[in-house]
Amino acid sequence: MTLPSAAPSQQSGGVARVRPRDPRNQPTLALVGATGAVGSVMCELLSARMNVWGQIRLIASSRSVGRTVVCRGEPTVVVSLTPEVFDGVDVAMFDVPDEVSEHWAPVAVGRGAIVIDNSGAFRMDHDVPMVVPEINPEAARNRPKGIVANADCTTMAMIMAVAPLHREYGLRELVVASYQAVSGAGQGGVDTLRRQLDKVGDDAALGSRTGNVRRAVGDDLGPFPAPVALNVVPWSGTVADGGWSSDELRLRDETRKILGLPDLKVSATCVRVPVVTGHSVAVHAVFASEVDAAEAQDILRQAPGVVLVDDPAAGEFPMPIDAVGTDPTWVGRIRRAVDDPRALAFFVTGDNLRKGAALNTAQIGELLATELAAR
């Protein structure tokens, strides 16, 4: 199996690069949440991708202030989150909890910055576009509140494959099940899985009797409602109406917004699995017209930001252990539904810290840098 290269030349996801220009005229970037899991990946991407920024300011909470982080090969001191730090900033990328974005993003806008927000604080705001550059780059220009939202990482993995098929066949309905990595719950989720694996790894009897995994793990559940080691947990998010989780409703609402299909039927079941990084989604998509599996493969093979891995006879499938650390969405297991000629079933996976968060933010930033350069 040939894996896609993670070289910078392949990390654009199909979005045009911005030509380098005089650094004195390049926009100033602020990265808020620079020392978090996604912020760290963002610093890597800023170092690997074509340089479109002048000054970069790294901003984090008080416990990280004063740390030195290497960004674009330069040691940069992390500074505190204050209103003044946004003075002279053209674009501010936020990767912080919802409540922090909700307060500080308008502050940054008030100081003259365009905000790209990776939290859920503004995603469903009518006056905040949700942008995936391979799908709806034009939406980034219409930002009445000065804010552009990033989609949730689960939505991102799925939408990269669904959108090109929608353009060809006309999407009507989605039934999906997600398989979400523990890193989607932050570093605490990763630490929890590793601690639990240490507790269960040496006992071959664990998982063969009711309750023995729970007893071995004890109360060390971290951000999850049940043990995730040797288990799958059919829940992600908070409790919403009708027995749904917030993650399930978010996947529906964000898909509708990105594709411009406000009445799209979407039914999702979100599941947490013992994978460190890489969200996966099993998709059943119903379209307006009859579909062909081979034709769908060709569409996805040519889609920007997508890698087709679909040879079951050779044991080649899209899996998180292969997709982790790469930028595209991997898609495979493409087949026409047995009972409906208008429906396709397929499986997608992608690194939830890269395209699912940091990379998409970087790509939106590059769109904005191009716009600023044209002024």
mmCIF file of C-alpha atoms in Angstrom:
data_model
loop_
_atom_site.group_PDB
_atom_site.id
_atom_site.type_symbol
_atom_site.label_atom_id
_atom_site.label_comp_id
_atom_site.label_asym_id
_atom_site.label_seq_id
_atom_site.Cartn_x
_atom_site.Cartn_y
_atom_site.Cartn_z
ATOM 1 C CA MET A 1 0.000 0.000 0.000
ATOM 2 C CA THR A 2 1.409 3.391 -0.998
ATOM 3 C CA LEU A 3 0.749 6.078 1.576
ATOM 4 C CA PRO A 4 0.235 9.711 0.525
ATOM 5 C CA SER A 5 3.199 11.920 1.258
ATOM 6 C CA ALA A 6 2.865 14.539 3.961
ATOM 7 C CA ALA A 7 5.311 16.813 2.161
ATOM 8 C CA PRO A 8 4.378 20.496 2.215
ATOM 9 C CA SER A 9 3.648 20.453 -1.511
ATOM 10 C CA GLN A 10 0.779 18.053 -0.839
ATOM 11 C CA GLN A 11 -0.627 19.777 2.214
ATOM 12 C CA SER A 12 -2.617 22.460 0.455
ATOM 13 C CA GLY A 13 -5.645 20.205 0.028
ATOM 14 C CA GLY A 14 -6.080 21.639 -3.458
ATOM 15 C CA VAL A 15 -6.242 25.282 -2.306
ATOM 16 C CA ALA A 16 -4.044 27.663 -4.300
ATOM 17 C CA ARG A 17 -0.877 28.799 -2.591
ATOM 18 C CA VAL A 18 -0.255 32.468 -1.994
ATOM 19 C CA ARG A 19 2.848 33.886 -3.663
ATOM 20 C CA PRO A 20 5.422 35.245 -1.233
ATOM 21 C CA ARG A 21 5.614 39.016 -1.127
ATOM 22 C CA ASP A 22 7.540 41.714 0.689
ATOM 23 C CA PRO A 23 7.437 40.763 4.407
ATOM 24 C CA ARG A 24 6.882 44.420 5.236
ATOM 25 C CA ASN A 25 3.490 44.157 3.515
ATOM 26 C CA GLN A 26 2.492 40.728 4.775
ATOM 27 C CA PRO A 27 -0.377 40.581 7.270
ATOM 28 C CA THR A 28 0.204 40.066 10.975
ATOM 29 C CA LEU A 29 -1.152 36.841 12.458
ATOM 30 C CA ALA A 30 -2.122 36.063 16.050
ATOM 31 C CA LEU A 31 -2.482 32.427 17.146
ATOM 32 C CA VAL A 32 -4.597 32.158 20.298
ATOM 33 C CA GLY A 33 -4.198 28.810 22.047
ATOM 34 C CA ALA A 34 -0.726 28.345 20.605
ATOM 35 C CA THR A 35 0.432 25.746 23.143
ATOM 36 C CA GLY A 36 -2.583 23.412 22.919
ATOM 37 C CA ALA A 37 -2.776 20.227 20.857
ATOM 38 C CA VAL A 38 -4.185 21.960 17.788
ATOM 39 C CA GLY A 39 -2.050 25.064 18.338
ATOM 40 C CA SER A 40 1.078 22.934 18.275
ATOM 41 C CA VAL A 41 0.025 21.391 14.962
ATOM 42 C CA MET A 42 -0.719 24.886 13.681
ATOM 43 C CA CYS A 43 2.837 25.972 14.473
ATOM 44 C CA GLU A 44 4.091 22.963 12.493
ATOM 45 C CA LEU A 45 1.878 23.889 9.549
ATOM 46 C CA LEU A 46 2.937 27.528 9.628
ATOM 47 C CA SER A 47 6.513 26.293 9.429
ATOM 48 C CA ALA A 48 5.843 23.814 6.596
ATOM 49 C CA ARG A 49 3.457 25.740 4.354
ATOM 50 C CA MET A 50 4.330 28.659 2.100
ATOM 51 C CA ASN A 51 4.900 31.729 4.240
ATOM 52 C CA VAL A 52 2.140 34.315 3.770
ATOM 53 C CA TRP A 53 2.493 36.036 7.150
ATOM 54 C CA GLY A 54 4.635 38.847 8.453
ATOM 55 C CA GLN A 55 4.778 38.907 12.241
ATOM 56 C CA ILE A 56 3.238 35.973 14.124
ATOM 57 C CA ARG A 57 2.158 36.440 17.734
ATOM 58 C CA LEU A 58 1.704 33.324 19.861
ATOM 59 C CA ILE A 59 -0.888 33.751 22.604
ATOM 60 C CA ALA A 60 -1.948 31.382 25.371
ATOM 61 C CA SER A 61 -3.257 31.194 28.928
ATOM 62 C CA SER A 62 -1.297 32.493 31.896
ATOM 63 C CA ARG A 63 0.291 29.111 32.649
ATOM 64 C CA SER A 64 2.019 29.113 29.246
ATOM 65 C CA VAL A 65 3.060 32.771 29.115
ATOM 66 C CA GLY A 66 6.820 33.116 28.793
ATOM 67 C CA ARG A 67 7.332 29.737 27.130
ATOM 68 C CA THR A 68 9.380 29.715 23.937
ATOM 69 C CA VAL A 69 7.831 27.942 20.962
ATOM 70 C CA VAL A 70 9.551 27.423 17.623
ATOM 71 C CA CYS A 71 7.413 28.684 14.749
ATOM 72 C CA ARG A 72 8.773 29.059 11.197
ATOM 73 C CA GLY A 73 12.146 28.055 12.616
ATOM 74 C CA GLU A 74 12.200 31.042 14.954
ATOM 75 C CA PRO A 75 11.965 30.857 18.768
ATOM 76 C CA THR A 76 8.899 32.891 19.711
ATOM 77 C CA VAL A 77 7.888 33.815 23.244
ATOM 78 C CA VAL A 78 4.265 33.099 24.155
ATOM 79 C CA VAL A 79 2.415 36.168 25.396
ATOM 80 C CA SER A 80 -0.706 36.721 27.463
ATOM 81 C CA LEU A 81 -4.232 37.084 26.123
ATOM 82 C CA THR A 82 -5.093 40.768 26.522
ATOM 83 C CA PRO A 83 -7.025 43.243 24.370
ATOM 84 C CA GLU A 84 -3.832 45.081 23.462
ATOM 85 C CA VAL A 85 -2.194 41.977 21.987
ATOM 86 C CA PHE A 86 -4.545 42.264 18.981
ATOM 87 C CA ASP A 87 -3.471 45.803 18.093
ATOM 88 C CA GLY A 88 -2.056 45.719 14.566
ATOM 89 C CA VAL A 89 -3.195 42.116 14.004
ATOM 90 C CA ASP A 90 -4.831 41.388 10.641
ATOM 91 C CA VAL A 91 -5.938 37.778 11.243
ATOM 92 C CA ALA A 92 -6.412 35.986 14.579
ATOM 93 C CA MET A 93 -6.760 32.203 14.728
ATOM 94 C CA PHE A 94 -8.513 30.925 17.852
ATOM 95 C CA ASP A 95 -8.233 27.390 19.192
ATOM 96 C CA VAL A 96 -9.634 27.739 22.700
ATOM 97 C CA PRO A 97 -12.761 26.599 24.588
ATOM 98 C CA ASP A 98 -16.118 27.956 23.469
ATOM 99 C CA GLU A 99 -16.473 30.378 26.356
ATOM 100 C CA VAL A 100 -13.033 31.882 25.718
ATOM 101 C CA SER A 101 -13.777 32.392 22.017
ATOM 102 C CA GLU A 102 -17.199 33.798 22.816
ATOM 103 C CA HIS A 103 -15.600 36.536 24.923
ATOM 104 C CA TRP A 104 -12.319 37.230 23.131
ATOM 105 C CA ALA A 105 -13.162 36.840 19.426
ATOM 106 C CA PRO A 106 -15.311 40.014 19.409
ATOM 107 C CA VAL A 107 -12.494 41.776 21.289
ATOM 108 C CA ALA A 108 -10.051 40.834 18.522
ATOM 109 C CA VAL A 109 -12.521 41.980 15.848
ATOM 110 C CA GLY A 110 -12.968 45.253 17.709
ATOM 111 C CA ARG A 111 -9.211 45.777 17.534
ATOM 112 C CA GLY A 112 -9.253 45.306 13.752
ATOM 113 C CA ALA A 113 -8.566 41.586 13.274
ATOM 114 C CA ILE A 114 -10.469 39.029 11.218
ATOM 115 C CA VAL A 115 -11.045 36.001 13.440
ATOM 116 C CA ILE A 116 -10.924 32.351 12.380
ATOM 117 C CA ASP A 117 -12.510 30.405 15.222
ATOM 118 C CA ASN A 118 -12.095 26.671 15.767
ATOM 119 C CA SER A 119 -14.529 26.451 18.695
ATOM 120 C CA GLY A 120 -18.263 25.857 18.561
ATOM 121 C CA ALA A 121 -19.126 29.335 19.812
ATOM 122 C CA PHE A 122 -20.095 30.868 16.455
ATOM 123 C CA ARG A 123 -20.585 27.955 14.082
ATOM 124 C CA MET A 124 -24.336 28.209 13.803
ATOM 125 C CA ASP A 125 -24.493 32.019 13.892
ATOM 126 C CA HIS A 126 -26.221 33.163 10.706
ATOM 127 C CA ASP A 127 -23.738 36.031 10.347
ATOM 128 C CA VAL A 128 -20.660 33.789 10.658
ATOM 129 C CA PRO A 129 -19.686 31.732 7.588
ATOM 130 C CA MET A 130 -18.457 28.165 8.094
ATOM 131 C CA VAL A 131 -15.757 27.603 5.527
ATOM 132 C CA VAL A 132 -14.027 24.563 4.053
ATOM 133 C CA PRO A 133 -11.761 26.030 1.353
ATOM 134 C CA GLU A 134 -12.080 23.043 -0.997
ATOM 135 C CA ILE A 135 -15.891 23.334 -0.849
ATOM 136 C CA ASN A 136 -17.111 26.903 -0.247
ATOM 137 C CA PRO A 137 -14.144 29.312 -0.284
ATOM 138 C CA GLU A 138 -16.344 32.176 -1.489
ATOM 139 C CA ALA A 139 -18.192 32.143 1.848
ATOM 140 C CA ALA A 140 -15.097 33.503 3.616
ATOM 141 C CA ARG A 141 -15.681 36.940 2.080
ATOM 142 C CA ASN A 142 -19.123 37.346 3.637
ATOM 143 C CA ARG A 143 -18.410 37.812 7.360
ATOM 144 C CA PRO A 144 -20.679 40.483 8.867
ATOM 145 C CA LYS A 145 -19.271 39.894 12.363
ATOM 146 C CA GLY A 146 -15.656 39.687 11.237
ATOM 147 C CA ILE A 147 -15.519 36.007 12.205
ATOM 148 C CA VAL A 148 -15.104 32.847 10.098
ATOM 149 C CA ALA A 149 -15.923 29.505 11.749
ATOM 150 C CA ASN A 150 -14.176 26.162 11.391
ATOM 151 C CA ALA A 151 -16.375 23.060 11.296
ATOM 152 C CA ASP A 152 -16.147 20.314 13.898
ATOM 153 C CA CYS A 153 -13.493 17.703 13.147
ATOM 154 C CA THR A 154 -16.016 14.885 12.610
ATOM 155 C CA THR A 155 -17.993 16.948 10.124
ATOM 156 C CA MET A 156 -14.750 17.858 8.382
ATOM 157 C CA ALA A 157 -13.717 14.250 7.771
ATOM 158 C CA MET A 158 -17.102 13.403 6.276
ATOM 159 C CA ILE A 159 -17.829 16.570 4.305
ATOM 160 C CA MET A 160 -14.660 16.343 2.221
ATOM 161 C CA ALA A 161 -16.001 13.172 0.591
ATOM 162 C CA VAL A 162 -19.705 14.028 0.648
ATOM 163 C CA ALA A 163 -19.411 17.430 -1.056
ATOM 164 C CA PRO A 164 -17.978 16.282 -4.432
ATOM 165 C CA LEU A 165 -20.566 13.499 -4.585
ATOM 166 C CA HIS A 166 -23.303 16.035 -3.797
ATOM 167 C CA ARG A 167 -22.144 18.226 -6.686
ATOM 168 C CA GLU A 168 -22.501 15.278 -9.056
ATOM 169 C CA TYR A 169 -25.624 13.536 -7.801
ATOM 170 C CA GLY A 170 -27.531 15.934 -5.533
ATOM 171 C CA LEU A 171 -27.526 14.835 -1.882
ATOM 172 C CA ARG A 172 -30.878 14.119 -0.251
ATOM 173 C CA GLU A 173 -30.198 12.180 2.958
ATOM 174 C CA LEU A 174 -27.365 10.995 5.212
ATOM 175 C CA VAL A 175 -27.291 8.223 7.796
ATOM 176 C CA VAL A 176 -23.890 8.094 9.469
ATOM 177 C CA ALA A 177 -22.035 6.541 12.383
ATOM 178 C CA SER A 178 -18.834 8.180 13.595
ATOM 179 C CA TYR A 179 -15.852 6.471 15.202
ATOM 180 C CA GLN A 180 -14.173 9.327 17.066
ATOM 181 C CA ALA A 181 -10.621 9.258 18.412
ATOM 182 C CA VAL A 182 -9.920 10.181 22.020
ATOM 183 C CA SER A 183 -7.810 13.192 20.967
ATOM 184 C CA GLY A 184 -11.102 14.796 19.971
ATOM 185 C CA ALA A 185 -11.613 15.266 23.712
ATOM 186 C CA GLY A 186 -8.240 17.020 24.031
ATOM 187 C CA GLN A 187 -5.021 15.927 25.662
ATOM 188 C CA GLY A 188 -7.019 14.696 28.648
ATOM 189 C CA GLY A 189 -8.707 12.146 26.411
ATOM 190 C CA VAL A 190 -5.381 10.838 25.123
ATOM 191 C CA ASP A 191 -3.918 10.649 28.629
ATOM 192 C CA THR A 192 -6.997 8.803 29.873
ATOM 193 C CA LEU A 193 -6.796 6.147 27.157
ATOM 194 C CA ARG A 194 -3.097 5.558 27.793
ATOM 195 C CA ARG A 195 -3.636 5.197 31.551
ATOM 196 C CA GLN A 196 -6.491 2.779 30.976
ATOM 197 C CA LEU A 197 -4.424 0.730 28.519
ATOM 198 C CA ASP A 198 -1.699 0.428 31.162
ATOM 199 C CA LYS A 199 -4.291 -0.964 33.582
ATOM 200 C CA VAL A 200 -5.795 -3.532 31.211
ATOM 201 C CA GLY A 201 -2.865 -4.513 29.005
ATOM 202 C CA ASP A 202 -1.415 -7.339 31.109
ATOM 203 C CA ASP A 203 -4.618 -9.226 31.980
ATOM 204 C CA ALA A 204 -5.749 -11.545 29.177
ATOM 205 C CA ALA A 205 -9.061 -12.189 30.955
ATOM 206 C CA LEU A 206 -10.210 -8.575 30.769
ATOM 207 C CA GLY A 207 -13.070 -8.066 28.353
ATOM 208 C CA SER A 208 -14.287 -11.655 28.670
ATOM 209 C CA ARG A 209 -16.561 -11.125 31.682
ATOM 210 C CA THR A 210 -19.164 -8.502 32.469
ATOM 211 C CA GLY A 211 -17.757 -5.744 34.615
ATOM 212 C CA ASN A 212 -14.107 -6.785 34.724
ATOM 213 C CA VAL A 213 -12.916 -3.929 32.492
ATOM 214 C CA ARG A 214 -14.849 -1.437 34.613
ATOM 215 C CA ARG A 215 -13.263 -2.822 37.782
ATOM 216 C CA ALA A 216 -9.768 -2.676 36.282
ATOM 217 C CA VAL A 217 -10.203 0.912 35.110
ATOM 218 C CA GLY A 218 -12.009 2.086 38.229
ATOM 219 C CA ASP A 219 -13.071 5.726 38.391
ATOM 220 C CA ASP A 220 -10.372 6.910 35.999
ATOM 221 C CA LEU A 221 -12.758 7.794 33.165
ATOM 222 C CA GLY A 222 -11.354 11.198 32.291
ATOM 223 C CA PRO A 223 -13.678 13.071 29.896
ATOM 224 C CA PHE A 224 -15.611 9.924 28.933
ATOM 225 C CA PRO A 225 -18.775 8.446 30.499
ATOM 226 C CA ALA A 226 -17.362 4.879 30.459
ATOM 227 C CA PRO A 227 -14.050 3.071 29.937
ATOM 228 C CA VAL A 228 -12.750 3.567 26.409
ATOM 229 C CA ALA A 229 -9.960 0.962 26.559
ATOM 230 C CA LEU A 230 -11.166 -2.417 25.191
ATOM 231 C CA ASN A 231 -14.483 -0.729 24.510
ATOM 232 C CA VAL A 232 -16.496 1.549 22.256
ATOM 233 C CA VAL A 233 -18.700 4.209 23.835
ATOM 234 C CA PRO A 234 -21.803 5.185 21.805
ATOM 235 C CA TRP A 235 -21.745 8.751 23.052
ATOM 236 C CA SER A 236 -19.856 11.963 22.328
ATOM 237 C CA GLY A 237 -20.896 15.414 23.443
ATOM 238 C CA THR A 238 -23.518 16.620 25.884
ATOM 239 C CA VAL A 239 -27.161 15.618 26.334
ATOM 240 C CA ALA A 240 -29.551 17.226 23.857
ATOM 241 C CA ASP A 241 -33.306 16.924 23.321
ATOM 242 C CA GLY A 242 -34.847 13.625 22.313
ATOM 243 C CA GLY A 243 -31.926 11.486 23.452
ATOM 244 C CA TRP A 244 -29.532 12.956 20.888
ATOM 245 C CA SER A 245 -26.043 14.131 21.765
ATOM 246 C CA SER A 246 -24.742 17.592 20.947
ATOM 247 C CA ASP A 247 -22.121 16.071 18.627
ATOM 248 C CA GLU A 248 -24.807 14.253 16.641
ATOM 249 C CA LEU A 249 -26.901 17.377 16.171
ATOM 250 C CA ARG A 250 -23.773 19.401 15.398
ATOM 251 C CA LEU A 251 -22.839 17.039 12.577
ATOM 252 C CA ARG A 252 -26.300 17.486 11.065
ATOM 253 C CA ASP A 253 -26.403 21.278 11.441
ATOM 254 C CA GLU A 254 -22.869 21.885 10.179
ATOM 255 C CA THR A 255 -23.349 19.657 7.122
ATOM 256 C CA ARG A 256 -26.483 21.578 6.230
ATOM 257 C CA LYS A 257 -24.713 24.921 6.587
ATOM 258 C CA ILE A 258 -21.569 24.068 4.615
ATOM 259 C CA LEU A 259 -23.492 22.501 1.730
ATOM 260 C CA GLY A 260 -26.260 25.117 1.779
ATOM 261 C CA LEU A 261 -28.933 22.438 2.296
ATOM 262 C CA PRO A 262 -31.033 23.653 5.250
ATOM 263 C CA ASP A 263 -33.557 20.814 4.963
ATOM 264 C CA LEU A 264 -31.117 17.949 4.426
ATOM 265 C CA LYS A 265 -32.124 14.809 6.330
ATOM 266 C CA VAL A 266 -29.258 13.692 8.567
ATOM 267 C CA SER A 267 -29.258 10.983 11.224
ATOM 268 C CA ALA A 268 -26.000 10.479 13.136
ATOM 269 C CA THR A 269 -24.744 8.181 15.870
ATOM 270 C CA CYS A 270 -21.460 9.359 17.392
ATOM 271 C CA VAL A 271 -19.188 6.728 18.952
ATOM 272 C CA ARG A 272 -15.924 7.135 20.876
ATOM 273 C CA VAL A 273 -13.318 4.461 20.074
ATOM 274 C CA PRO A 274 -9.878 3.604 21.535
ATOM 275 C CA VAL A 275 -7.948 5.369 18.763
ATOM 276 C CA VAL A 276 -5.526 8.166 19.640
ATOM 277 C CA THR A 277 -5.929 10.349 16.541
ATOM 278 C CA GLY A 278 -8.114 9.982 13.479
ATOM 279 C CA HIS A 279 -11.890 10.353 13.272
ATOM 280 C CA SER A 280 -13.757 7.940 10.995
ATOM 281 C CA VAL A 281 -17.313 7.941 9.655
ATOM 282 C CA ALA A 282 -19.400 5.207 8.038
ATOM 283 C CA VAL A 283 -21.706 6.959 5.577
ATOM 284 C CA HIS A 284 -24.954 5.934 3.880
ATOM 285 C CA ALA A 285 -25.793 8.733 1.439
ATOM 286 C CA VAL A 286 -28.974 8.943 -0.623
ATOM 287 C CA PHE A 287 -28.927 11.127 -3.737
ATOM 288 C CA ALA A 288 -31.450 12.562 -6.184
ATOM 289 C CA SER A 289 -30.228 10.462 -9.091
ATOM 290 C CA GLU A 290 -28.965 6.950 -9.638
ATOM 291 C CA VAL A 291 -25.334 6.435 -8.660
ATOM 292 C CA ASP A 292 -22.519 4.264 -9.912
ATOM 293 C CA ALA A 293 -19.781 3.041 -7.561
ATOM 294 C CA ALA A 294 -16.996 3.146 -10.151
ATOM 295 C CA GLU A 295 -17.994 6.638 -11.204
ATOM 296 C CA ALA A 296 -18.095 7.721 -7.549
ATOM 297 C CA GLN A 297 -14.565 6.378 -7.123
ATOM 298 C CA ASP A 298 -13.408 8.506 -10.061
ATOM 299 C CA ILE A 299 -15.085 11.591 -8.606
ATOM 300 C CA LEU A 300 -13.398 11.101 -5.255
ATOM 301 C CA ARG A 301 -10.055 10.209 -6.823
ATOM 302 C CA GLN A 302 -10.031 13.662 -8.420
ATOM 303 C CA ALA A 303 -11.472 15.581 -5.470
ATOM 304 C CA PRO A 304 -9.072 18.037 -3.779
ATOM 305 C CA GLY A 305 -8.055 17.041 -0.279
ATOM 306 C CA VAL A 306 -9.218 13.435 -0.729
ATOM 307 C CA VAL A 307 -7.238 10.192 -1.071
ATOM 308 C CA LEU A 308 -8.987 7.116 -2.445
ATOM 309 C CA VAL A 309 -7.960 3.884 -0.675
ATOM 310 C CA ASP A 310 -10.380 1.252 -1.899
ATOM 311 C CA ASP A 311 -9.070 -2.238 -2.640
ATOM 312 C CA PRO A 312 -10.679 -4.655 -0.162
ATOM 313 C CA ALA A 313 -9.226 -7.700 -1.938
ATOM 314 C CA ALA A 314 -5.747 -6.371 -1.137
ATOM 315 C CA GLY A 315 -6.713 -5.356 2.400
ATOM 316 C CA GLU A 316 -6.530 -1.663 1.576
ATOM 317 C CA PHE A 317 -9.049 0.464 3.439
ATOM 318 C CA PRO A 318 -9.087 3.994 4.868
ATOM 319 C CA MET A 319 -7.958 3.585 8.491
ATOM 320 C CA PRO A 320 -6.841 6.075 11.156
ATOM 321 C CA ILE A 321 -3.512 4.318 11.743
ATOM 322 C CA ASP A 322 -2.582 5.272 8.167
ATOM 323 C CA ALA A 323 -4.326 8.641 7.921
ATOM 324 C CA VAL A 324 -2.848 10.054 11.148
ATOM 325 C CA GLY A 325 -0.253 12.717 10.458
ATOM 326 C CA THR A 326 -1.485 13.280 6.891
ATOM 327 C CA ASP A 327 -3.707 16.055 5.610
ATOM 328 C CA PRO A 328 -6.274 14.496 3.234
ATOM 329 C CA THR A 329 -9.491 12.730 4.034
ATOM 330 C CA TRP A 330 -9.084 9.051 3.178
ATOM 331 C CA VAL A 331 -12.123 7.358 1.631
ATOM 332 C CA GLY A 332 -12.907 3.791 0.565
ATOM 333 C CA ARG A 333 -15.332 0.855 0.825
ATOM 334 C CA ILE A 334 -17.394 2.610 -1.847
ATOM 335 C CA ARG A 335 -20.381 0.555 -2.945
ATOM 336 C CA ARG A 336 -23.875 1.146 -4.239
ATOM 337 C CA ALA A 337 -26.592 0.186 -1.806
ATOM 338 C CA VAL A 338 -28.089 -3.233 -2.461
ATOM 339 C CA ASP A 339 -31.674 -2.002 -2.136
ATOM 340 C CA ASP A 340 -31.506 1.554 -3.490
ATOM 341 C CA PRO A 341 -29.796 2.554 -6.772
ATOM 342 C CA ARG A 342 -29.661 6.168 -5.537
ATOM 343 C CA ALA A 343 -27.618 5.367 -2.425
ATOM 344 C CA LEU A 344 -23.902 4.934 -1.766
ATOM 345 C CA ALA A 345 -22.187 3.445 1.271
ATOM 346 C CA PHE A 346 -18.580 4.377 2.048
ATOM 347 C CA PHE A 347 -16.087 4.882 4.865
ATOM 348 C CA VAL A 348 -13.941 7.945 5.534
ATOM 349 C CA THR A 349 -11.202 8.767 7.988
ATOM 350 C CA GLY A 350 -8.972 11.759 8.625
ATOM 351 C CA ASP A 351 -6.599 13.274 11.166
ATOM 352 C CA ASN A 352 -8.856 15.306 13.449
ATOM 353 C CA LEU A 353 -5.984 17.565 14.555
ATOM 354 C CA ARG A 354 -4.865 18.441 11.020
ATOM 355 C CA LYS A 355 -7.606 18.867 8.382
ATOM 356 C CA GLY A 356 -10.122 18.473 11.191
ATOM 357 C CA ALA A 357 -8.785 21.576 12.918
ATOM 358 C CA ALA A 358 -5.378 23.175 12.300
ATOM 359 C CA LEU A 359 -5.024 22.656 8.541
ATOM 360 C CA ASN A 360 -8.472 23.980 7.685
ATOM 361 C CA THR A 361 -7.776 27.017 9.870
ATOM 362 C CA ALA A 362 -4.473 27.577 8.062
ATOM 363 C CA GLN A 363 -6.181 27.260 4.676
ATOM 364 C CA ILE A 364 -8.843 29.807 5.637
ATOM 365 C CA GLY A 365 -6.037 32.081 6.801
ATOM 366 C CA GLU A 366 -4.389 31.767 3.397
ATOM 367 C CA LEU A 367 -7.666 32.766 1.717
ATOM 368 C CA LEU A 368 -7.825 35.831 3.926
ATOM 369 C CA ALA A 369 -4.155 36.641 3.291
ATOM 370 C CA THR A 370 -4.850 36.588 -0.445
ATOM 371 C CA GLU A 371 -7.809 38.890 0.053
ATOM 372 C CA LEU A 372 -5.785 41.291 2.192
ATOM 373 C CA ALA A 373 -2.977 41.315 -0.358
ATOM 374 C CA ALA A 374 -5.400 42.349 -3.093
ATOM 375 C CA ARG A 375 -6.579 45.432 -1.219
#
